[in-house]
Amino acid sequence: MNIQEQIELLPYNTFKIGAKAKYFTSIHSVEDFQELLKSPVYKQEKNLILGGGSNVLLTGDFSGLVIKADIKGIEIVSQDDTSVTIKAGSGELWHAL
């Protein structure tokens, strides 16, 4: 896990609005998230979790930590004749799922 500073958020929102995050990181695993929870930046700053960026309208720079949820993976947990239970990572696209 790598926490970066002053990152442009234009690629991370579907409205393509230019704004910067004071801090930014991408989470690719549960272990990344556990490590992030221990970091001083996570503990001391405001946090914004982004998925695909389609439900966020940025109106300016974010003076905290933006966490890009990017955990991949789709797994069928169980299924029978009438239902399927699926486990999906936080970085999977809804339409692909």
PDB file of C-alpha atoms in Angstrom:
ATOM      1  CA  MET A   1       0.000   0.000   0.000  1.00  0.00           C
ATOM      2  CA  ASN A   2       1.310   3.409  -0.994  1.00  0.00           C
ATOM      3  CA  ILE A   3      -0.163   6.712   0.195  1.00  0.00           C
ATOM      4  CA  GLN A   4       0.441   9.473  -2.351  1.00  0.00           C
ATOM      5  CA  GLU A   5       0.016  13.237  -1.992  1.00  0.00           C
ATOM      6  CA  GLN A   6      -1.776  15.813  -4.175  1.00  0.00           C
ATOM      7  CA  ILE A   7      -3.312  13.323  -6.620  1.00  0.00           C
ATOM      8  CA  GLU A   8      -5.643  14.420  -9.424  1.00  0.00           C
ATOM      9  CA  LEU A   9      -9.078  12.759  -9.078  1.00  0.00           C
ATOM     10  CA  LEU A  10     -10.252  13.329 -12.654  1.00  0.00           C
ATOM     11  CA  PRO A  11      -9.611   9.680 -13.644  1.00  0.00           C
ATOM     12  CA  TYR A  12     -11.566   8.455 -10.617  1.00  0.00           C
ATOM     13  CA  ASN A  13     -14.964  10.084 -11.177  1.00  0.00           C
ATOM     14  CA  THR A  14     -17.390   9.589 -14.055  1.00  0.00           C
ATOM     15  CA  PHE A  15     -18.230  13.298 -14.259  1.00  0.00           C
ATOM     16  CA  LYS A  16     -14.527  13.896 -15.083  1.00  0.00           C
ATOM     17  CA  ILE A  17     -14.336  16.831 -12.698  1.00  0.00           C
ATOM     18  CA  GLY A  18     -10.854  18.000 -11.859  1.00  0.00           C
ATOM     19  CA  ALA A  19     -10.118  17.994  -8.153  1.00  0.00           C
ATOM     20  CA  LYS A  20      -7.152  16.923  -6.068  1.00  0.00           C
ATOM     21  CA  ALA A  21      -6.892  14.705  -3.016  1.00  0.00           C
ATOM     22  CA  LYS A  22      -4.502  15.765  -0.280  1.00  0.00           C
ATOM     23  CA  TYR A  23      -3.742  12.040   0.126  1.00  0.00           C
ATOM     24  CA  PHE A  24      -4.678   9.070  -2.075  1.00  0.00           C
ATOM     25  CA  THR A  25      -4.248   5.296  -1.941  1.00  0.00           C
ATOM     26  CA  SER A  26      -5.639   2.258  -3.740  1.00  0.00           C
ATOM     27  CA  ILE A  27      -6.611  -0.819  -1.781  1.00  0.00           C
ATOM     28  CA  HIS A  28      -5.994  -4.089  -3.665  1.00  0.00           C
ATOM     29  CA  SER A  29      -6.426  -6.604  -0.827  1.00  0.00           C
ATOM     30  CA  VAL A  30      -7.805  -7.071   2.658  1.00  0.00           C
ATOM     31  CA  GLU A  31      -4.206  -6.925   3.888  1.00  0.00           C
ATOM     32  CA  ASP A  32      -3.781  -3.492   2.245  1.00  0.00           C
ATOM     33  CA  PHE A  33      -6.850  -2.254   4.113  1.00  0.00           C
ATOM     34  CA  GLN A  34      -5.641  -3.680   7.424  1.00  0.00           C
ATOM     35  CA  GLU A  35      -2.303  -1.919   6.903  1.00  0.00           C
ATOM     36  CA  LEU A  36      -4.085   1.332   6.039  1.00  0.00           C
ATOM     37  CA  LEU A  37      -6.148   1.187   9.245  1.00  0.00           C
ATOM     38  CA  LYS A  38      -2.891   1.419  11.229  1.00  0.00           C
ATOM     39  CA  SER A  39      -1.479   4.395   9.303  1.00  0.00           C
ATOM     40  CA  PRO A  40      -1.367   7.881  10.859  1.00  0.00           C
ATOM     41  CA  VAL A  41      -2.813   9.417   7.678  1.00  0.00           C
ATOM     42  CA  TYR A  42      -5.914   7.223   7.921  1.00  0.00           C
ATOM     43  CA  LYS A  43      -6.342   7.962  11.618  1.00  0.00           C
ATOM     44  CA  GLN A  44      -5.781  11.737  11.403  1.00  0.00           C
ATOM     45  CA  GLU A  45      -7.441  12.725   8.120  1.00  0.00           C
ATOM     46  CA  LYS A  46     -10.996  12.753   6.786  1.00  0.00           C
ATOM     47  CA  ASN A  47     -11.598   9.684   4.604  1.00  0.00           C
ATOM     48  CA  LEU A  48     -13.507   9.275   1.347  1.00  0.00           C
ATOM     49  CA  ILE A  49     -13.921   5.795  -0.127  1.00  0.00           C
ATOM     50  CA  LEU A  50     -14.349   5.646  -3.903  1.00  0.00           C
ATOM     51  CA  GLY A  51     -15.538   2.705  -5.933  1.00  0.00           C
ATOM     52  CA  GLY A  52     -16.131   3.412  -9.612  1.00  0.00           C
ATOM     53  CA  GLY A  53     -16.715   7.099  -8.961  1.00  0.00           C
ATOM     54  CA  SER A  54     -20.191   7.135 -10.488  1.00  0.00           C
ATOM     55  CA  ASN A  55     -22.045   8.149  -7.334  1.00  0.00           C
ATOM     56  CA  VAL A  56     -19.801  11.097  -6.437  1.00  0.00           C
ATOM     57  CA  LEU A  57     -19.942  14.684  -7.624  1.00  0.00           C
ATOM     58  CA  LEU A  58     -16.748  16.462  -6.633  1.00  0.00           C
ATOM     59  CA  THR A  59     -17.099  20.192  -6.069  1.00  0.00           C
ATOM     60  CA  GLY A  60     -13.489  20.910  -5.184  1.00  0.00           C
ATOM     61  CA  ASP A  61     -10.312  19.494  -3.759  1.00  0.00           C
ATOM     62  CA  PHE A  62     -10.610  16.933  -0.948  1.00  0.00           C
ATOM     63  CA  SER A  63      -8.485  17.856   2.058  1.00  0.00           C
ATOM     64  CA  GLY A  64      -8.160  14.338   3.382  1.00  0.00           C
ATOM     65  CA  LEU A  65      -7.473  10.759   2.282  1.00  0.00           C
ATOM     66  CA  VAL A  66      -9.225   9.298  -0.760  1.00  0.00           C
ATOM     67  CA  ILE A  67      -9.264   5.491  -0.661  1.00  0.00           C
ATOM     68  CA  LYS A  68      -9.852   3.815  -4.031  1.00  0.00           C
ATOM     69  CA  ALA A  69     -11.497   0.438  -3.422  1.00  0.00           C
ATOM     70  CA  ASP A  70      -9.825  -1.833  -5.955  1.00  0.00           C
ATOM     71  CA  ILE A  71     -10.173  -5.350  -4.548  1.00  0.00           C
ATOM     72  CA  LYS A  72     -10.915  -7.711  -7.441  1.00  0.00           C
ATOM     73  CA  GLY A  73     -12.465 -11.139  -7.494  1.00  0.00           C
ATOM     74  CA  ILE A  74     -15.813 -12.829  -8.009  1.00  0.00           C
ATOM     75  CA  GLU A  75     -16.550 -16.138  -6.326  1.00  0.00           C
ATOM     76  CA  ILE A  76     -19.654 -18.310  -6.228  1.00  0.00           C
ATOM     77  CA  VAL A  77     -20.079 -19.171  -2.559  1.00  0.00           C
ATOM     78  CA  SER A  78     -23.084 -21.433  -2.975  1.00  0.00           C
ATOM     79  CA  GLN A  79     -25.859 -22.199  -5.390  1.00  0.00           C
ATOM     80  CA  ASP A  80     -28.927 -24.340  -5.718  1.00  0.00           C
ATOM     81  CA  ASP A  81     -31.867 -24.593  -8.124  1.00  0.00           C
ATOM     82  CA  THR A  82     -33.305 -21.212  -7.102  1.00  0.00           C
ATOM     83  CA  SER A  83     -30.437 -19.014  -5.930  1.00  0.00           C
ATOM     84  CA  VAL A  84     -26.767 -18.185  -6.158  1.00  0.00           C
ATOM     85  CA  THR A  85     -24.700 -16.508  -3.445  1.00  0.00           C
ATOM     86  CA  ILE A  86     -21.730 -14.558  -4.789  1.00  0.00           C
ATOM     87  CA  LYS A  87     -18.789 -12.937  -3.019  1.00  0.00           C
ATOM     88  CA  ALA A  88     -17.408  -9.956  -4.959  1.00  0.00           C
ATOM     89  CA  GLY A  89     -14.467  -7.684  -4.259  1.00  0.00           C
ATOM     90  CA  SER A  90     -15.080  -3.984  -3.657  1.00  0.00           C
ATOM     91  CA  GLY A  91     -13.302  -3.119  -6.913  1.00  0.00           C
ATOM     92  CA  GLU A  92     -15.516  -5.160  -9.218  1.00  0.00           C
ATOM     93  CA  LEU A  93     -17.720  -3.221 -11.653  1.00  0.00           C
ATOM     94  CA  TRP A  94     -21.438  -3.699 -11.070  1.00  0.00           C
ATOM     95  CA  HIS A  95     -22.228  -4.157 -14.770  1.00  0.00           C
ATOM     96  CA  ALA A  96     -19.540  -6.809 -15.160  1.00  0.00           C
ATOM     97  CA  LEU A  97     -20.852  -8.631 -12.115  1.00  0.00           C
TER      98      LEU A  97
END
